[in-house]
PDB file of C-alpha atoms in Angstrom:
ATOM      1  CA  MET A   1       6.430  47.877  -4.748  1.00 64.00           C
ATOM      2  CA  ASN A   2       5.170  51.351  -4.129  1.00 71.00           C
ATOM      3  CA  THR A   3       1.325  51.308  -4.805  1.00 88.00           C
ATOM      4  CA  ALA A   4      -0.821  54.024  -3.551  1.00 91.00           C
ATOM      5  CA  PRO A   5      -3.837  53.154  -1.098  1.00 93.00           C
ATOM      6  CA  ARG A   6      -7.059  52.752  -2.807  1.00 91.00           C
ATOM      7  CA  LEU A   7     -10.429  53.798  -1.643  1.00 92.00           C
ATOM      8  CA  ASP A   8     -12.117  50.410  -0.551  1.00 94.00           C
ATOM      9  CA  LEU A   9     -15.000  51.088   1.872  1.00 93.00           C
ATOM     10  CA  ILE A  10     -17.216  53.960   2.981  1.00 92.00           C
ATOM     11  CA  GLY A  11     -18.103  53.722   6.597  1.00 90.00           C
ATOM     12  CA  VAL A  12     -21.181  55.352   8.347  1.00 87.00           C
ATOM     13  CA  VAL A  13     -21.474  55.664  12.010  1.00 88.00           C
ATOM     14  CA  VAL A  14     -25.184  55.422  12.964  1.00 88.00           C
ATOM     15  CA  SER A  15     -26.998  56.087  16.289  1.00 89.00           C
ATOM     16  CA  ASP A  16     -29.886  53.752  14.973  1.00 91.00           C
ATOM     17  CA  MET A  17     -28.891  50.930  12.991  1.00 92.00           C
ATOM     18  CA  ALA A  18     -32.533  49.809  11.790  1.00 93.00           C
ATOM     19  CA  ALA A  19     -33.409  53.402  10.826  1.00 91.00           C
ATOM     20  CA  SER A  20     -30.245  53.840   8.904  1.00 90.00           C
ATOM     21  CA  LEU A  21     -30.541  50.553   6.978  1.00 92.00           C
ATOM     22  CA  ALA A  22     -34.248  51.349   6.089  1.00 91.00           C
ATOM     23  CA  PHE A  23     -33.140  54.601   4.742  1.00 87.00           C
ATOM     24  CA  TYR A  24     -30.191  53.130   2.584  1.00 91.00           C
ATOM     25  CA  ARG A  25     -32.390  50.292   1.315  1.00 91.00           C
ATOM     26  CA  ARG A  26     -34.886  52.843   0.033  1.00 85.00           C
ATOM     27  CA  LEU A  27     -31.989  54.208  -2.004  1.00 80.00           C
ATOM     28  CA  GLY A  28     -31.476  50.835  -3.629  1.00 87.00           C
ATOM     29  CA  LEU A  29     -28.627  49.331  -1.659  1.00 90.00           C
ATOM     30  CA  GLU A  30     -28.776  45.728  -1.095  1.00 93.00           C
ATOM     31  CA  ILE A  31     -28.342  45.047   2.542  1.00 94.00           C
ATOM     32  CA  PRO A  32     -28.627  41.808   4.107  1.00 92.00           C
ATOM     33  CA  ASP A  33     -32.186  40.754   5.557  1.00 92.00           C
ATOM     34  CA  GLY A  34     -32.151  40.827   9.432  1.00 94.00           C
ATOM     35  CA  ALA A  35     -29.017  43.056   9.694  1.00 95.00           C
ATOM     36  CA  GLU A  36     -31.013  45.687  11.710  1.00 96.00           C
ATOM     37  CA  SER A  37     -29.841  44.431  14.996  1.00 94.00           C
ATOM     38  CA  ALA A  38     -26.216  44.003  13.967  1.00 95.00           C
ATOM     39  CA  PRO A  39     -23.614  46.274  15.431  1.00 95.00           C
ATOM     40  CA  HIS A  40     -21.673  46.186  11.965  1.00 96.00           C
ATOM     41  CA  VAL A  41     -23.264  45.783   8.673  1.00 96.00           C
ATOM     42  CA  GLU A  42     -21.728  45.860   5.053  1.00 95.00           C
ATOM     43  CA  ALA A  43     -23.030  45.917   1.455  1.00 95.00           C
ATOM     44  CA  ALA A  44     -21.398  45.565  -1.708  1.00 93.00           C
ATOM     45  CA  LEU A  45     -21.518  48.702  -4.201  1.00 92.00           C
ATOM     46  CA  PRO A  46     -21.280  48.632  -7.995  1.00 87.00           C
ATOM     47  CA  GLY A  47     -17.377  48.399  -8.948  1.00 91.00           C
ATOM     48  CA  GLY A  48     -16.171  46.664  -5.870  1.00 91.00           C
ATOM     49  CA  LEU A  49     -16.471  49.317  -3.315  1.00 93.00           C
ATOM     50  CA  ARG A  50     -18.333  48.531  -0.031  1.00 94.00           C
ATOM     51  CA  ILE A  51     -20.213  50.472   2.273  1.00 92.00           C
ATOM     52  CA  ALA A  52     -20.457  49.604   6.076  1.00 94.00           C
ATOM     53  CA  TRP A  53     -22.582  50.773   8.943  1.00 92.00           C
ATOM     54  CA  ASP A  54     -21.042  50.731  12.589  1.00 93.00           C
ATOM     55  CA  THR A  55     -23.054  51.656  15.694  1.00 93.00           C
ATOM     56  CA  GLU A  56     -21.694  54.483  17.829  1.00 92.00           C
ATOM     57  CA  ASP A  57     -20.901  51.917  20.605  1.00 94.00           C
ATOM     58  CA  VAL A  58     -18.878  49.657  18.055  1.00 94.00           C
ATOM     59  CA  VAL A  59     -16.772  52.708  17.282  1.00 93.00           C
ATOM     60  CA  ARG A  60     -16.243  53.651  20.821  1.00 94.00           C
ATOM     61  CA  SER A  61     -15.113  49.876  21.491  1.00 95.00           C
ATOM     62  CA  PHE A  62     -11.944  50.533  19.444  1.00 94.00           C
ATOM     63  CA  ASP A  63     -11.818  54.364  19.745  1.00 94.00           C
ATOM     64  CA  PRO A  64     -12.986  55.222  23.352  1.00 94.00           C
ATOM     65  CA  GLY A  65     -12.474  59.039  22.812  1.00 93.00           C
ATOM     66  CA  TRP A  66     -14.838  59.068  19.779  1.00 89.00           C
ATOM     67  CA  GLN A  67     -17.640  61.525  20.004  1.00 86.00           C
ATOM     68  CA  ARG A  68     -20.463  62.321  17.744  1.00 82.00           C
ATOM     69  CA  PRO A  69     -19.498  65.066  15.257  1.00 78.00           C
ATOM     70  CA  GLU A  70     -21.153  68.312  15.447  1.00 76.00           C
ATOM     71  CA  GLY A  71     -23.161  69.296  12.199  1.00 65.00           C
ATOM     72  CA  GLY A  72     -23.949  65.596  11.186  1.00 57.00           C
ATOM     73  CA  ASN A  73     -20.609  64.737   9.760  1.00 60.00           C
ATOM     74  CA  ARG A  74     -20.732  60.852  10.323  1.00 65.00           C
ATOM     75  CA  ILE A  75     -19.272  59.381   7.317  1.00 72.00           C
ATOM     76  CA  GLU A  76     -15.615  58.046   7.010  1.00 79.00           C
ATOM     77  CA  LEU A  77     -13.646  56.986   3.948  1.00 82.00           C
ATOM     78  CA  ALA A  78     -11.235  53.935   4.301  1.00 90.00           C
ATOM     79  CA  PHE A  79      -8.454  53.312   2.117  1.00 89.00           C
ATOM     80  CA  ARG A  80      -7.181  49.665   1.642  1.00 94.00           C
ATOM     81  CA  CYS A  81      -3.322  49.256   1.535  1.00 95.00           C
ATOM     82  CA  ASP A  82      -1.450  46.601  -0.070  1.00 95.00           C
ATOM     83  CA  ALA A  83       0.109  45.228   3.260  1.00 97.00           C
ATOM     84  CA  PRO A  84       0.399  46.054   6.849  1.00 97.00           C
ATOM     85  CA  GLU A  85       3.776  47.935   6.520  1.00 97.00           C
ATOM     86  CA  ALA A  86       1.979  50.058   3.784  1.00 96.00           C
ATOM     87  CA  VAL A  87      -0.596  51.364   6.469  1.00 97.00           C
ATOM     88  CA  ASP A  88       2.360  52.555   8.597  1.00 97.00           C
ATOM     89  CA  ALA A  89       4.102  54.396   5.588  1.00 95.00           C
ATOM     90  CA  ALA A  90       0.884  55.878   4.318  1.00 94.00           C
ATOM     91  CA  TYR A  91       0.139  57.042   8.059  1.00 95.00           C
ATOM     92  CA  ASP A  92       3.622  58.492   8.354  1.00 96.00           C
ATOM     93  CA  GLU A  93       3.658  60.173   5.111  1.00 91.00           C
ATOM     94  CA  LEU A  94       0.229  61.887   5.766  1.00 92.00           C
ATOM     95  CA  VAL A  95       1.403  62.952   9.149  1.00 94.00           C
ATOM     96  CA  GLY A  96       4.836  64.206   8.042  1.00 94.00           C
ATOM     97  CA  ALA A  97       2.920  66.223   5.492  1.00 93.00           C
ATOM     98  CA  GLY A  98       1.106  68.040   8.358  1.00 91.00           C
ATOM     99  CA  TYR A  99      -2.116  66.150   8.607  1.00 90.00           C
ATOM    100  CA  ARG A 100      -3.311  65.349  12.221  1.00 91.00           C
ATOM    101  CA  GLY A 101      -2.921  61.665  13.122  1.00 95.00           C
ATOM    102  CA  HIS A 102      -5.951  60.290  15.251  1.00 94.00           C
ATOM    103  CA  LEU A 103      -5.192  56.686  15.545  1.00 96.00           C
ATOM    104  CA  LYS A 104      -1.733  55.539  15.203  1.00 98.00           C
ATOM    105  CA  PRO A 105      -1.194  52.244  13.149  1.00 98.00           C
ATOM    106  CA  TRP A 106      -2.110  49.040  15.373  1.00 96.00           C
ATOM    107  CA  ASP A 107      -3.086  45.407  14.876  1.00 97.00           C
ATOM    108  CA  ALA A 108      -6.866  45.491  15.220  1.00 96.00           C
ATOM    109  CA  VAL A 109      -8.656  42.536  16.735  1.00 94.00           C
ATOM    110  CA  TRP A 110     -10.631  41.866  13.447  1.00 93.00           C
ATOM    111  CA  GLY A 111      -7.434  41.061  11.500  1.00 96.00           C
ATOM    112  CA  GLN A 112      -6.202  44.188   9.983  1.00 97.00           C
ATOM    113  CA  ARG A 113      -3.460  46.743  10.486  1.00 97.00           C
ATOM    114  CA  TYR A 114      -5.491  49.913  10.966  1.00 97.00           C
ATOM    115  CA  ALA A 115      -4.828  53.605  11.420  1.00 97.00           C
ATOM    116  CA  VAL A 116      -6.862  56.789  11.162  1.00 95.00           C
ATOM    117  CA  VAL A 117      -5.792  60.197   9.954  1.00 91.00           C
ATOM    118  CA  LEU A 118      -7.994  63.490  10.009  1.00 88.00           C
ATOM    119  CA  ASP A 119      -8.818  65.092   6.688  1.00 86.00           C
ATOM    120  CA  PRO A 120      -8.592  68.937   6.642  1.00 83.00           C
ATOM    121  CA  ASP A 121     -12.174  69.160   7.747  1.00 76.00           C
ATOM    122  CA  GLY A 122     -11.468  66.926  10.776  1.00 81.00           C
ATOM    123  CA  SER A 123     -13.114  63.819   9.191  1.00 78.00           C
ATOM    124  CA  GLY A 124     -11.680  60.498   9.987  1.00 87.00           C
ATOM    125  CA  VAL A 125     -10.053  58.680   7.000  1.00 89.00           C
ATOM    126  CA  SER A 126      -8.928  54.933   7.872  1.00 94.00           C
ATOM    127  CA  LEU A 127      -5.900  53.179   6.402  1.00 94.00           C
ATOM    128  CA  PHE A 128      -5.892  49.430   6.607  1.00 97.00           C
ATOM    129  CA  ALA A 129      -4.509  46.207   5.173  1.00 97.00           C
ATOM    130  CA  ASP A 130      -5.234  42.561   6.104  1.00 96.00           C
ATOM    131  CA  SER A 131      -2.683  41.440   8.845  1.00 90.00           C
ATOM    132  CA  ALA A 132       0.006  39.146   7.422  1.00 78.00           C
ATOM    133  CA  ASP A 133      -1.803  36.269   9.280  1.00 70.00           C
ATOM    134  CA  SER A 134      -5.130  37.132   7.787  1.00 60.00           C
ATOM    135  CA  ALA A 135      -3.626  37.498   4.286  1.00 53.00           C
ATOM    136  CA  ALA A 136      -1.980  34.104   4.583  1.00 55.00           C
ATOM    137  CA  GLU A 137      -5.212  32.398   5.578  1.00 58.00           C
ATOM    138  CA  ALA A 138      -7.034  33.972   2.753  1.00 52.00           C
ATOM    139  CA  THR A 139      -4.372  32.707   0.248  1.00 51.00           C
ATOM    140  CA  ALA A 140      -4.469  29.236   1.737  1.00 53.00           C
ATOM    141  CA  ALA A 141      -8.402  29.127   1.449  1.00 54.00           C
ATOM    142  CA  THR A 142      -8.051  30.252  -2.132  1.00 53.00           C
ATOM    143  CA  ASP A 143      -5.325  27.809  -3.051  1.00 59.00           C
ATOM    144  CA  ALA A 144      -7.479  25.073  -1.369  1.00 61.00           C
ATOM    145  CA  THR A 145     -10.374  25.450  -3.803  1.00 56.00           C
TER     146      THR A 145
END
């Protein structure tokens, strides 16, 4: 199976979660009440796409070298892959094509295979898939209902 990764999540790194969520609520996004103090917040977008906000501290917790971009570029695109192996393959293909890898594929503590490649402008683009264990748990939960 050779399925291309698909855009699944738009990630925004924020310095002030409450201010950011207030802004996006004014634009009509449905964001959970009380999320202002959370370090990570997600909201569903039409068509199944998601948007997520992470504080700078959250990003630094898994990418200690992360620095606030110059010029306000704080948005990252995240592409879902079909399987953990597909994250590795997509990362290798992009780096092999001359794009700069930022975080090599790794098994993240939140249950995903995860990697980051930089686009031509230097913006991070995440590649991810549920880990094999997470996918098996989700399938078992679905089958039980």
